[in-house]
Amino acid sequence: MIKLITRSTLICLLSILFLGTSCDAPKQFAYMQDVDYAKQYAVLHNNEVVISSGDRISIYVGSAFPELAAPFNGGAFDAGGGLTALTGGPTSTQGPSDEDSRGQRRLGYLVGLDGSINFPVLGKVQVAGKTLPEIRTMLEGLIIESKYLTDPRIEVFLANYKIYLLGAIANQGKGQAGGQGQGAQLSMFTPLSEVRGGVLRVEAQDRVNILEAIAMTGDLPQNSRVDKIKVIRKEALGYKTYALDLTSVDVYQSPAFYLMPNDIVYVQPRYRNVETIDRAMQLSGYVFSTISSITALVALVKLAK
């Protein structure tokens, strides 16, 4: 009966062995394996940042008349027709440059213990307990009431939006993503040390989800467990840990899909050893699988004769 094994049967058996040994790693690393293309998935928890004491918020006021908006941005319009920052000389009449506005965003306004900021022209403004869109709407109303501007266009962002990443992280180092001008979305990932991990700082965004945060760090390395990600979040009564599985679309339903400022993201490594040993072990696994396949093929050919 063994001699009845045909050549086509041997080829089928070899194909099964090869597929079984070569497709395991890509499946373990692939994102959203159960996604249905062209289907929309709702995000159940649209977390919005609520400002509290100790936060820093950056505010830029724009207008069709930049000379009228200048005092709200910490500058004054001089008699020579140029915009003069309080700490510098004349600049363009079109308003603050991109570099100046980004510097202003990084500095921001510190929210005091009483929940207020000291905003130019308006004085103390209560912002604690409000979301960024609520602050934007409130400031627009206050500026219009002050009769300085009738068309304020306000941008409000969290200046100290930081996310901590640990574990199997790419550690791509410093960089930025986004465009130019007002509203440009900038990010910078700073490794804490030679060991995996670092701090992701994000500018000009109201919120960041887990996929965006990973992309800003240069994606995850091959030794990461994309199905074993933990998000540690400080809440009112203590710390809470969420589990994320990026191989499934169920991640959209997690309260941790959208990250909050100061969240700690831990990506579990596939191996516990250092990266070089991990690669050696992975390579040896491929070699062993290949040898096993060849050995099985030779044995089947001998039995078929």
Coordinates of N, CA, C and O in Angstrom, one line a residue, residues 49-57 109-117 127-131 135 158 160 262:
V49 N -9.9 64.6 25.9 CA -9.1 65.1 27.0 C -9.9 66.2 27.8 O -10.4 67.1 27.2
V50 N -9.9 66.0 29.1 CA -10.5 67.0 30.0 C -9.4 67.7 30.7 O -8.6 67.0 31.4
I51 N -9.3 69.0 30.6 CA -8.2 69.7 31.2 C -8.3 69.8 32.7 O -9.4 69.9 33.3
S52 N -7.2 69.7 33.4 CA -7.2 69.7 34.8 C -6.0 70.6 35.3 O -5.1 71.0 34.4
S53 N -5.9 70.8 36.5 CA -4.8 71.6 37.1 C -3.4 70.9 36.8 O -3.3 69.7 36.9
G54 N -2.5 71.7 36.4 CA -1.1 71.2 36.0 C -0.9 71.0 34.5 O 0.2 70.8 34.1
D55 N -2.0 71.0 33.8 CA -1.9 70.8 32.3 C -1.4 72.1 31.7 O -1.5 73.2 32.3
R56 N -0.8 71.9 30.5 CA -0.4 73.1 29.7 C -1.2 73.0 28.4 O -1.2 72.0 27.7
I57 N -1.9 74.1 28.0 CA -2.6 74.2 26.8 C -2.1 75.3 25.9 O -1.7 76.4 26.5
Y109 N 0.0 77.6 28.1 CA -0.5 78.3 29.3 C -0.7 77.2 30.4 O -1.4 76.2 30.2
L110 N 0.0 77.4 31.5 CA -0.1 76.5 32.6 C -1.4 76.7 33.4 O -1.8 77.8 33.8
V111 N -2.2 75.6 33.6 CA -3.4 75.7 34.3 C -3.1 75.6 35.8 O -2.5 74.7 36.3
G112 N -3.5 76.7 36.5 CA -3.2 76.8 37.9 C -4.0 75.9 38.8 O -4.9 75.2 38.4
L113 N -3.7 76.0 40.1 CA -4.4 75.1 41.0 C -5.9 75.5 41.1 O -6.7 74.7 41.5
D114 N -6.2 76.7 40.8 CA -7.6 77.2 40.8 C -8.3 76.8 39.5 O -9.5 77.2 39.3
G115 N -7.6 76.1 38.6 CA -8.2 75.7 37.3 C -8.3 76.8 36.2 O -9.0 76.6 35.3
S116 N -7.5 77.9 36.4 CA -7.6 79.0 35.4 C -6.2 79.2 34.7 O -5.2 78.7 35.2
I117 N -6.3 79.9 33.6 CA -5.1 80.3 32.9 C -5.1 81.9 32.9 O -6.2 82.5 32.9
V127 N -10.6 77.1 32.9 CA -10.6 76.0 31.8 C -10.7 74.6 32.4 O -10.9 73.7 31.6
A128 N -10.4 74.4 33.7 CA -10.4 73.1 34.3 C -11.7 72.5 34.2 O -12.8 73.2 34.4
G129 N -11.8 71.2 33.9 CA -13.0 70.5 33.8 C -13.7 70.6 32.4 O -14.7 70.0 32.2
K130 N -13.0 71.3 31.5 CA -13.6 71.4 30.1 C -12.7 70.7 29.1 O -11.5 70.5 29.3
T131 N -13.4 70.2 28.0 CA -12.6 69.6 26.9 C -12.0 70.7 26.0 O -12.4 71.9 26.2
I135 N -13.3 74.6 25.4 CA -12.5 75.8 25.7 C -12.4 76.7 24.4 O -12.5 77.9 24.5
L158 N -3.4 70.5 23.6 CA -2.7 70.2 24.8 C -1.2 70.2 24.5 O -0.7 69.5 23.7
N160 N 1.3 69.5 26.6 CA 2.1 68.4 27.3 C 1.5 67.1 27.1 O 1.3 66.3 28.0
N262 N -0.3 60.8 29.2 CA 0.4 60.1 30.2 C 0.0 58.7 30.3 O 0.4 58.0 31.3

